[in-house]
PDB file of C-alpha atoms in Angstrom:
ATOM      1  CA  UNK A  31     -44.048 -62.076   1.605  1.00 51.00           C
ATOM      2  CA  UNK A  32     -40.525 -62.762   0.335  1.00 52.00           C
ATOM      3  CA  UNK A  33     -38.033 -64.080   2.867  1.00 49.00           C
ATOM      4  CA  UNK A  34     -34.319 -63.772   2.196  1.00 51.00           C
ATOM      5  CA  UNK A  35     -31.906 -65.964   4.171  1.00 44.00           C
ATOM      6  CA  UNK A  36     -32.205 -69.015   6.393  1.00 41.00           C
ATOM      7  CA  UNK A  37     -33.543 -69.114   9.983  1.00 41.00           C
ATOM      8  CA  UNK A  38     -31.858 -70.941  12.835  1.00 41.00           C
ATOM      9  CA  UNK A  39     -28.370 -70.769  11.354  1.00 41.00           C
ATOM     10  CA  UNK A  40     -26.883 -72.348  14.467  1.00 45.00           C
ATOM     11  CA  UNK A  41     -28.467 -75.667  13.401  1.00 48.00           C
ATOM     12  CA  UNK A  42     -27.163 -75.521   9.837  1.00 52.00           C
ATOM     13  CA  UNK A  43     -23.575 -76.661   9.154  1.00 56.00           C
ATOM     14  CA  UNK A  44     -21.285 -74.027   7.686  1.00 55.00           C
ATOM     15  CA  UNK A  45     -20.803 -76.014   4.475  1.00 57.00           C
ATOM     16  CA  UNK A  46     -24.577 -76.322   3.950  1.00 62.00           C
ATOM     17  CA  UNK A  47     -25.362 -72.629   4.309  1.00 64.00           C
ATOM     18  CA  UNK A  48     -26.139 -70.568   1.199  1.00 63.00           C
ATOM     19  CA  UNK A  49     -23.162 -68.708  -0.230  1.00 63.00           C
ATOM     20  CA  UNK A  50     -24.677 -65.307   0.571  1.00 60.00           C
ATOM     21  CA  UNK A  51     -24.750 -66.134   4.300  1.00 67.00           C
ATOM     22  CA  UNK A  52     -21.092 -67.124   4.574  1.00 68.00           C
ATOM     23  CA  UNK A  53     -19.622 -64.259   2.536  1.00 71.00           C
ATOM     24  CA  UNK A  54     -18.047 -61.316   4.395  1.00 73.00           C
ATOM     25  CA  UNK A  55     -20.261 -58.927   2.440  1.00 76.00           C
ATOM     26  CA  UNK A  56     -23.424 -59.362   0.387  1.00 81.00           C
ATOM     27  CA  UNK A  57     -25.237 -56.786  -1.744  1.00 82.00           C
ATOM     28  CA  UNK A  58     -28.715 -57.332  -3.176  1.00 84.00           C
ATOM     29  CA  UNK A  59     -30.562 -55.046  -5.572  1.00 85.00           C
ATOM     30  CA  UNK A  60     -34.270 -55.521  -6.301  1.00 85.00           C
ATOM     31  CA  UNK A  61     -36.928 -53.714  -8.298  1.00 88.00           C
ATOM     32  CA  UNK A  62     -40.335 -54.356  -6.737  1.00 89.00           C
ATOM     33  CA  UNK A  63     -43.824 -53.422  -7.914  1.00 89.00           C
ATOM     34  CA  UNK A  64     -46.187 -52.208  -5.179  1.00 90.00           C
ATOM     35  CA  UNK A  65     -49.885 -52.200  -6.038  1.00 90.00           C
ATOM     36  CA  UNK A  66     -52.060 -49.207  -5.165  1.00 88.00           C
ATOM     37  CA  UNK A  67     -53.357 -49.240  -1.599  1.00 88.00           C
ATOM     38  CA  UNK A  68     -51.096 -52.101  -0.493  1.00 89.00           C
ATOM     39  CA  UNK A  69     -48.015 -52.727   1.645  1.00 89.00           C
ATOM     40  CA  UNK A  70     -45.287 -55.303   1.000  1.00 90.00           C
ATOM     41  CA  UNK A  71     -42.644 -56.450   3.470  1.00 91.00           C
ATOM     42  CA  UNK A  72     -39.380 -58.241   2.686  1.00 90.00           C
ATOM     43  CA  UNK A  73     -37.279 -60.149   5.230  1.00 90.00           C
ATOM     44  CA  UNK A  74     -33.503 -60.382   5.330  1.00 88.00           C
ATOM     45  CA  UNK A  75     -31.559 -62.512   7.797  1.00 86.00           C
ATOM     46  CA  UNK A  76     -28.678 -60.626   9.424  1.00 86.00           C
ATOM     47  CA  UNK A  77     -26.069 -62.223  11.625  1.00 84.00           C
ATOM     48  CA  UNK A  78     -25.421 -60.597  14.969  1.00 84.00           C
ATOM     49  CA  UNK A  79     -22.900 -57.757  14.874  1.00 84.00           C
ATOM     50  CA  UNK A  80     -23.113 -57.310  11.107  1.00 85.00           C
ATOM     51  CA  UNK A  81     -23.616 -53.954   9.435  1.00 86.00           C
ATOM     52  CA  UNK A  82     -26.987 -53.675   7.707  1.00 89.00           C
ATOM     53  CA  UNK A  83     -27.693 -51.032   5.092  1.00 90.00           C
ATOM     54  CA  UNK A  84     -31.057 -50.661   3.359  1.00 90.00           C
ATOM     55  CA  UNK A  85     -32.164 -48.015   0.880  1.00 89.00           C
ATOM     56  CA  UNK A  86     -35.262 -47.533  -1.214  1.00 88.00           C
ATOM     57  CA  UNK A  87     -36.017 -45.218  -4.105  1.00 89.00           C
ATOM     58  CA  UNK A  88     -39.315 -44.753  -5.968  1.00 90.00           C
ATOM     59  CA  UNK A  89     -38.565 -45.045  -9.673  1.00 88.00           C
ATOM     60  CA  UNK A  90     -41.982 -44.334 -11.134  1.00 86.00           C
ATOM     61  CA  UNK A  91     -45.681 -44.176 -10.395  1.00 86.00           C
ATOM     62  CA  UNK A  92     -48.131 -41.628  -8.988  1.00 83.00           C
ATOM     63  CA  UNK A  93     -46.585 -38.800  -7.006  1.00 85.00           C
ATOM     64  CA  UNK A  94     -43.202 -40.577  -6.908  1.00 86.00           C
ATOM     65  CA  UNK A  95     -43.336 -41.216  -3.152  1.00 88.00           C
ATOM     66  CA  UNK A  96     -44.061 -44.144  -0.840  1.00 91.00           C
ATOM     67  CA  UNK A  97     -43.749 -45.160   2.802  1.00 90.00           C
ATOM     68  CA  UNK A  98     -40.634 -46.965   4.029  1.00 90.00           C
ATOM     69  CA  UNK A  99     -39.992 -48.642   7.382  1.00 91.00           C
ATOM     70  CA  UNK A 100     -37.586 -51.152   8.944  1.00 92.00           C
ATOM     71  CA  UNK A 101     -38.318 -53.470  11.876  1.00 91.00           C
ATOM     72  CA  UNK A 102     -35.694 -55.377  13.838  1.00 90.00           C
ATOM     73  CA  UNK A 103     -36.070 -59.077  14.778  1.00 90.00           C
ATOM     74  CA  UNK A 104     -37.970 -58.074  17.939  1.00 88.00           C
ATOM     75  CA  UNK A 105     -40.614 -56.359  15.823  1.00 88.00           C
ATOM     76  CA  UNK A 106     -39.537 -52.894  16.925  1.00 89.00           C
ATOM     77  CA  UNK A 107     -39.680 -50.133  14.318  1.00 91.00           C
ATOM     78  CA  UNK A 108     -36.114 -48.860  14.042  1.00 91.00           C
ATOM     79  CA  UNK A 109     -36.859 -46.722  10.989  1.00 90.00           C
ATOM     80  CA  UNK A 110     -40.372 -45.194  11.195  1.00 90.00           C
ATOM     81  CA  UNK A 111     -42.652 -44.712   8.193  1.00 88.00           C
ATOM     82  CA  UNK A 112     -42.224 -41.547   6.175  1.00 86.00           C
ATOM     83  CA  UNK A 113     -43.941 -40.685   2.873  1.00 88.00           C
ATOM     84  CA  UNK A 114     -41.034 -39.686   0.639  1.00 88.00           C
ATOM     85  CA  UNK A 115     -39.292 -40.419  -2.659  1.00 88.00           C
ATOM     86  CA  UNK A 116     -36.237 -42.122  -1.138  1.00 87.00           C
ATOM     87  CA  UNK A 117     -34.796 -43.090   2.218  1.00 87.00           C
ATOM     88  CA  UNK A 118     -32.129 -45.305   3.773  1.00 89.00           C
ATOM     89  CA  UNK A 119     -31.276 -46.985   7.071  1.00 90.00           C
ATOM     90  CA  UNK A 120     -27.983 -48.194   8.560  1.00 88.00           C
ATOM     91  CA  UNK A 121     -27.420 -50.403  11.612  1.00 87.00           C
ATOM     92  CA  UNK A 122     -23.739 -50.705  12.452  1.00 83.00           C
ATOM     93  CA  UNK A 123     -24.238 -53.450  15.067  1.00 81.00           C
ATOM     94  CA  UNK A 124     -27.305 -55.368  14.024  1.00 80.00           C
ATOM     95  CA  UNK A 125     -28.894 -57.983  16.263  1.00 82.00           C
ATOM     96  CA  UNK A 126     -29.161 -61.484  14.864  1.00 82.00           C
ATOM     97  CA  UNK A 127     -32.369 -62.460  13.151  1.00 85.00           C
ATOM     98  CA  UNK A 128     -34.754 -61.396  10.414  1.00 89.00           C
ATOM     99  CA  UNK A 129     -35.104 -57.699   9.649  1.00 91.00           C
ATOM    100  CA  UNK A 130     -38.365 -56.629   7.987  1.00 91.00           C
ATOM    101  CA  UNK A 131     -38.158 -54.007   5.247  1.00 92.00           C
ATOM    102  CA  UNK A 132     -41.645 -52.690   4.449  1.00 92.00           C
ATOM    103  CA  UNK A 133     -42.772 -50.482   1.586  1.00 91.00           C
ATOM    104  CA  UNK A 134     -46.185 -48.880   2.035  1.00 90.00           C
ATOM    105  CA  UNK A 135     -48.346 -47.589  -0.825  1.00 89.00           C
ATOM    106  CA  UNK A 136     -51.635 -47.406   1.093  1.00 87.00           C
ATOM    107  CA  UNK A 137     -51.952 -43.623   0.709  1.00 86.00           C
ATOM    108  CA  UNK A 138     -52.016 -44.019  -3.068  1.00 84.00           C
ATOM    109  CA  UNK A 139     -55.437 -45.457  -3.945  1.00 83.00           C
ATOM    110  CA  UNK A 140     -55.058 -45.569  -7.732  1.00 86.00           C
ATOM    111  CA  UNK A 141     -51.357 -45.474  -8.699  1.00 87.00           C
ATOM    112  CA  UNK A 142     -48.982 -48.421  -8.309  1.00 89.00           C
ATOM    113  CA  UNK A 143     -45.269 -47.788  -7.669  1.00 89.00           C
ATOM    114  CA  UNK A 144     -42.036 -49.250  -9.008  1.00 90.00           C
ATOM    115  CA  UNK A 145     -39.449 -49.177  -6.221  1.00 90.00           C
ATOM    116  CA  UNK A 146     -35.741 -49.943  -6.213  1.00 89.00           C
ATOM    117  CA  UNK A 147     -34.759 -51.768  -3.004  1.00 90.00           C
ATOM    118  CA  UNK A 148     -31.072 -52.154  -2.111  1.00 89.00           C
ATOM    119  CA  UNK A 149     -29.808 -54.245   0.832  1.00 89.00           C
ATOM    120  CA  UNK A 150     -26.255 -54.928   1.997  1.00 86.00           C
ATOM    121  CA  UNK A 151     -25.043 -57.040   4.916  1.00 87.00           C
ATOM    122  CA  UNK A 152     -21.365 -56.708   5.848  1.00 82.00           C
ATOM    123  CA  UNK A 153     -19.640 -58.928   8.418  1.00 81.00           C
ATOM    124  CA  UNK A 154     -16.539 -57.009   9.374  1.00 75.00           C
ATOM    125  CA  UNK A 155     -15.462 -59.733  11.786  1.00 74.00           C
ATOM    126  CA  UNK A 156     -14.998 -62.029   8.785  1.00 72.00           C
ATOM    127  CA  UNK A 157     -12.462 -59.615   7.329  1.00 67.00           C
ATOM    128  CA  UNK A 158     -10.635 -59.559  10.668  1.00 71.00           C
ATOM    129  CA  UNK A 159     -10.742 -63.352  10.853  1.00 73.00           C
ATOM    130  CA  UNK A 160      -9.280 -63.639   7.383  1.00 68.00           C
ATOM    131  CA  UNK A 161      -6.520 -61.168   8.275  1.00 68.00           C
ATOM    132  CA  UNK A 162      -5.748 -63.106  11.461  1.00 72.00           C
ATOM    133  CA  UNK A 163      -5.408 -66.336   9.483  1.00 68.00           C
ATOM    134  CA  UNK A 164      -2.897 -64.661   7.190  1.00 66.00           C
ATOM    135  CA  UNK A 165      -0.912 -63.405  10.178  1.00 67.00           C
ATOM    136  CA  UNK A 166      -0.911 -66.864  11.755  1.00 65.00           C
ATOM    137  CA  UNK A 167       0.907 -68.160   8.709  1.00 64.00           C
ATOM    138  CA  UNK A 168       3.848 -65.928   9.688  1.00 57.00           C
ATOM    139  CA  UNK A 169       3.856 -64.436   6.217  1.00 55.00           C
ATOM    140  CA  UNK A 170       4.920 -60.866   5.768  1.00 56.00           C
ATOM    141  CA  UNK A 171       1.713 -59.454   4.364  1.00 56.00           C
ATOM    142  CA  UNK A 172       1.700 -55.924   5.732  1.00 60.00           C
ATOM    143  CA  UNK A 173       0.701 -54.373   2.456  1.00 61.00           C
ATOM    144  CA  UNK A 174      -1.979 -56.957   1.976  1.00 63.00           C
ATOM    145  CA  UNK A 175      -3.472 -56.470   5.449  1.00 63.00           C
ATOM    146  CA  UNK A 176      -3.403 -52.697   4.976  1.00 66.00           C
ATOM    147  CA  UNK A 177      -5.333 -53.141   1.760  1.00 67.00           C
ATOM    148  CA  UNK A 178      -7.863 -55.353   3.514  1.00 67.00           C
ATOM    149  CA  UNK A 179      -8.322 -52.711   6.203  1.00 65.00           C
ATOM    150  CA  UNK A 180      -8.861 -50.022   3.600  1.00 69.00           C
ATOM    151  CA  UNK A 181     -11.409 -52.161   1.799  1.00 67.00           C
ATOM    152  CA  UNK A 182     -13.134 -52.859   5.097  1.00 65.00           C
ATOM    153  CA  UNK A 183     -13.513 -49.133   5.855  1.00 65.00           C
ATOM    154  CA  UNK A 184     -14.694 -48.131   2.400  1.00 70.00           C
ATOM    155  CA  UNK A 185     -16.770 -51.099   1.299  1.00 68.00           C
ATOM    156  CA  UNK A 186     -20.058 -49.988   2.808  1.00 68.00           C
ATOM    157  CA  UNK A 187     -19.600 -46.427   1.527  1.00 68.00           C
ATOM    158  CA  UNK A 188     -18.993 -47.806  -1.951  1.00 69.00           C
ATOM    159  CA  UNK A 189     -22.157 -49.910  -1.796  1.00 70.00           C
ATOM    160  CA  UNK A 190     -24.162 -46.870  -0.733  1.00 69.00           C
ATOM    161  CA  UNK A 191     -22.789 -44.774  -3.596  1.00 71.00           C
ATOM    162  CA  UNK A 192     -23.560 -47.529  -6.105  1.00 72.00           C
ATOM    163  CA  UNK A 193     -27.095 -47.840  -4.778  1.00 71.00           C
ATOM    164  CA  UNK A 194     -27.752 -44.120  -5.162  1.00 72.00           C
ATOM    165  CA  UNK A 195     -26.258 -44.159  -8.676  1.00 75.00           C
ATOM    166  CA  UNK A 196     -28.474 -47.072  -9.710  1.00 74.00           C
ATOM    167  CA  UNK A 197     -31.517 -45.338  -8.256  1.00 72.00           C
ATOM    168  CA  UNK A 198     -30.832 -42.142 -10.183  1.00 74.00           C
ATOM    169  CA  UNK A 199     -30.199 -44.066 -13.393  1.00 76.00           C
ATOM    170  CA  UNK A 200     -33.380 -46.098 -13.051  1.00 75.00           C
ATOM    171  CA  UNK A 201     -35.485 -43.031 -12.276  1.00 74.00           C
ATOM    172  CA  UNK A 202     -34.052 -41.068 -15.223  1.00 78.00           C
ATOM    173  CA  UNK A 203     -34.723 -43.994 -17.566  1.00 77.00           C
ATOM    174  CA  UNK A 204     -38.304 -44.286 -16.329  1.00 79.00           C
ATOM    175  CA  UNK A 205     -38.778 -40.531 -16.827  1.00 78.00           C
ATOM    176  CA  UNK A 206     -37.521 -40.802 -20.422  1.00 84.00           C
ATOM    177  CA  UNK A 207     -39.985 -43.625 -21.121  1.00 82.00           C
ATOM    178  CA  UNK A 208     -42.865 -41.646 -19.626  1.00 81.00           C
ATOM    179  CA  UNK A 209     -41.991 -38.535 -21.641  1.00 83.00           C
ATOM    180  CA  UNK A 210     -41.722 -40.569 -24.823  1.00 85.00           C
ATOM    181  CA  UNK A 211     -45.134 -42.148 -24.225  1.00 83.00           C
ATOM    182  CA  UNK A 212     -46.626 -38.717 -23.451  1.00 83.00           C
ATOM    183  CA  UNK A 213     -45.249 -37.134 -26.651  1.00 87.00           C
ATOM    184  CA  UNK A 214     -46.306 -40.112 -28.780  1.00 88.00           C
ATOM    185  CA  UNK A 215     -49.831 -40.146 -27.368  1.00 87.00           C
ATOM    186  CA  UNK A 216     -50.464 -36.437 -27.877  1.00 89.00           C
ATOM    187  CA  UNK A 217     -48.858 -36.457 -31.319  1.00 88.00           C
ATOM    188  CA  UNK A 218     -51.224 -39.200 -32.484  1.00 87.00           C
ATOM    189  CA  UNK A 219     -54.167 -37.345 -30.933  1.00 88.00           C
ATOM    190  CA  UNK A 220     -53.237 -34.108 -32.716  1.00 88.00           C
ATOM    191  CA  UNK A 221     -52.861 -35.937 -36.038  1.00 89.00           C
ATOM    192  CA  UNK A 222     -56.335 -37.414 -35.633  1.00 88.00           C
ATOM    193  CA  UNK A 223     -57.791 -33.997 -34.784  1.00 88.00           C
ATOM    194  CA  UNK A 224     -56.130 -32.428 -37.839  1.00 89.00           C
ATOM    195  CA  UNK A 225     -57.400 -35.188 -40.133  1.00 88.00           C
ATOM    196  CA  UNK A 226     -60.917 -34.893 -38.718  1.00 86.00           C
ATOM    197  CA  UNK A 227     -60.933 -31.087 -38.999  1.00 87.00           C
ATOM    198  CA  UNK A 228     -59.652 -31.209 -42.574  1.00 86.00           C
ATOM    199  CA  UNK A 229     -62.297 -33.756 -43.532  1.00 85.00           C
ATOM    200  CA  UNK A 230     -65.069 -31.593 -42.058  1.00 82.00           C
ATOM    201  CA  UNK A 231     -63.795 -28.492 -43.868  1.00 83.00           C
ATOM    202  CA  UNK A 232     -63.611 -30.318 -47.202  1.00 81.00           C
ATOM    203  CA  UNK A 233     -67.121 -31.658 -46.699  1.00 79.00           C
ATOM    204  CA  UNK A 234     -68.650 -28.229 -46.085  1.00 78.00           C
ATOM    205  CA  UNK A 235     -66.699 -26.578 -48.922  1.00 79.00           C
ATOM    206  CA  UNK A 236     -68.011 -29.198 -51.309  1.00 78.00           C
ATOM    207  CA  UNK A 237     -71.534 -28.610 -50.013  1.00 76.00           C
ATOM    208  CA  UNK A 238     -71.196 -24.918 -50.854  1.00 76.00           C
ATOM    209  CA  UNK A 239     -70.485 -25.714 -54.528  1.00 75.00           C
ATOM    210  CA  UNK A 240     -72.963 -28.553 -54.769  1.00 71.00           C
ATOM    211  CA  UNK A 241     -75.677 -27.015 -57.049  1.00 68.00           C
ATOM    212  CA  UNK A 242     -78.728 -29.108 -57.621  1.00 62.00           C
ATOM    213  CA  UNK A 243     -80.236 -28.798 -61.117  1.00 57.00           C
ATOM    214  CA  UNK A 244     -83.792 -29.672 -62.015  1.00 54.00           C
ATOM    215  CA  UNK A 245     -86.302 -29.342 -64.866  1.00 52.00           C
ATOM    216  CA  UNK A 246     -88.970 -26.661 -64.629  1.00 49.00           C
ATOM    217  CA  UNK A 247     -91.973 -25.636 -66.692  1.00 50.00           C
ATOM    218  CA  UNK A 248     -92.282 -22.130 -68.004  1.00 47.00           C
ATOM    219  CA  UNK A 249     -95.589 -20.403 -67.885  1.00 47.00           C
ATOM    220  CA  UNK A 250     -96.887 -18.094 -70.612  1.00 42.00           C
TER     221      UNK A 250
END
């Protein structure tokens, strides 16, 4: 099962941590393939107090629905399973540790699913820390700090909107591909039927005009 992030961050120096764990905000977009009758779980490390947002959207496959659940680091289900086309979960004050994001396709015995998974982790305290450092420099940055505050309030909403837009775009594209394959398949089938029918008709018409001649003896 994929694991995103590093455990035991208190033992890892700040300079040695991956860039996505020290940034004030991180957004990750994945397209995952879930086999029929299976469940896959993905793990994302979230620092304590961060805002976690997770959304999933079934792009193609079967009835277009799947199960979606989120477990916190204690193993508690904070977003219970529901069989649906899309769903999301937000935790405004997440506990520190690994969150499990699980996609269940066990109810679909024959059809696999292509799912778009979107995860964001926002550390608002990092924005405040950055603003405080600017203020400590005794620099008149009122406009700048106001801009930072506005970005802080709207950043998560923007990520959510982008996730929904990507989901809709991916699902529409998959629908176009499916329709194109459907039209192409039935067009070829109809052409073959027409060719076969025409060949049969020509064969029987020729049989009607096929007159066999032979020599015969006349009797007196």
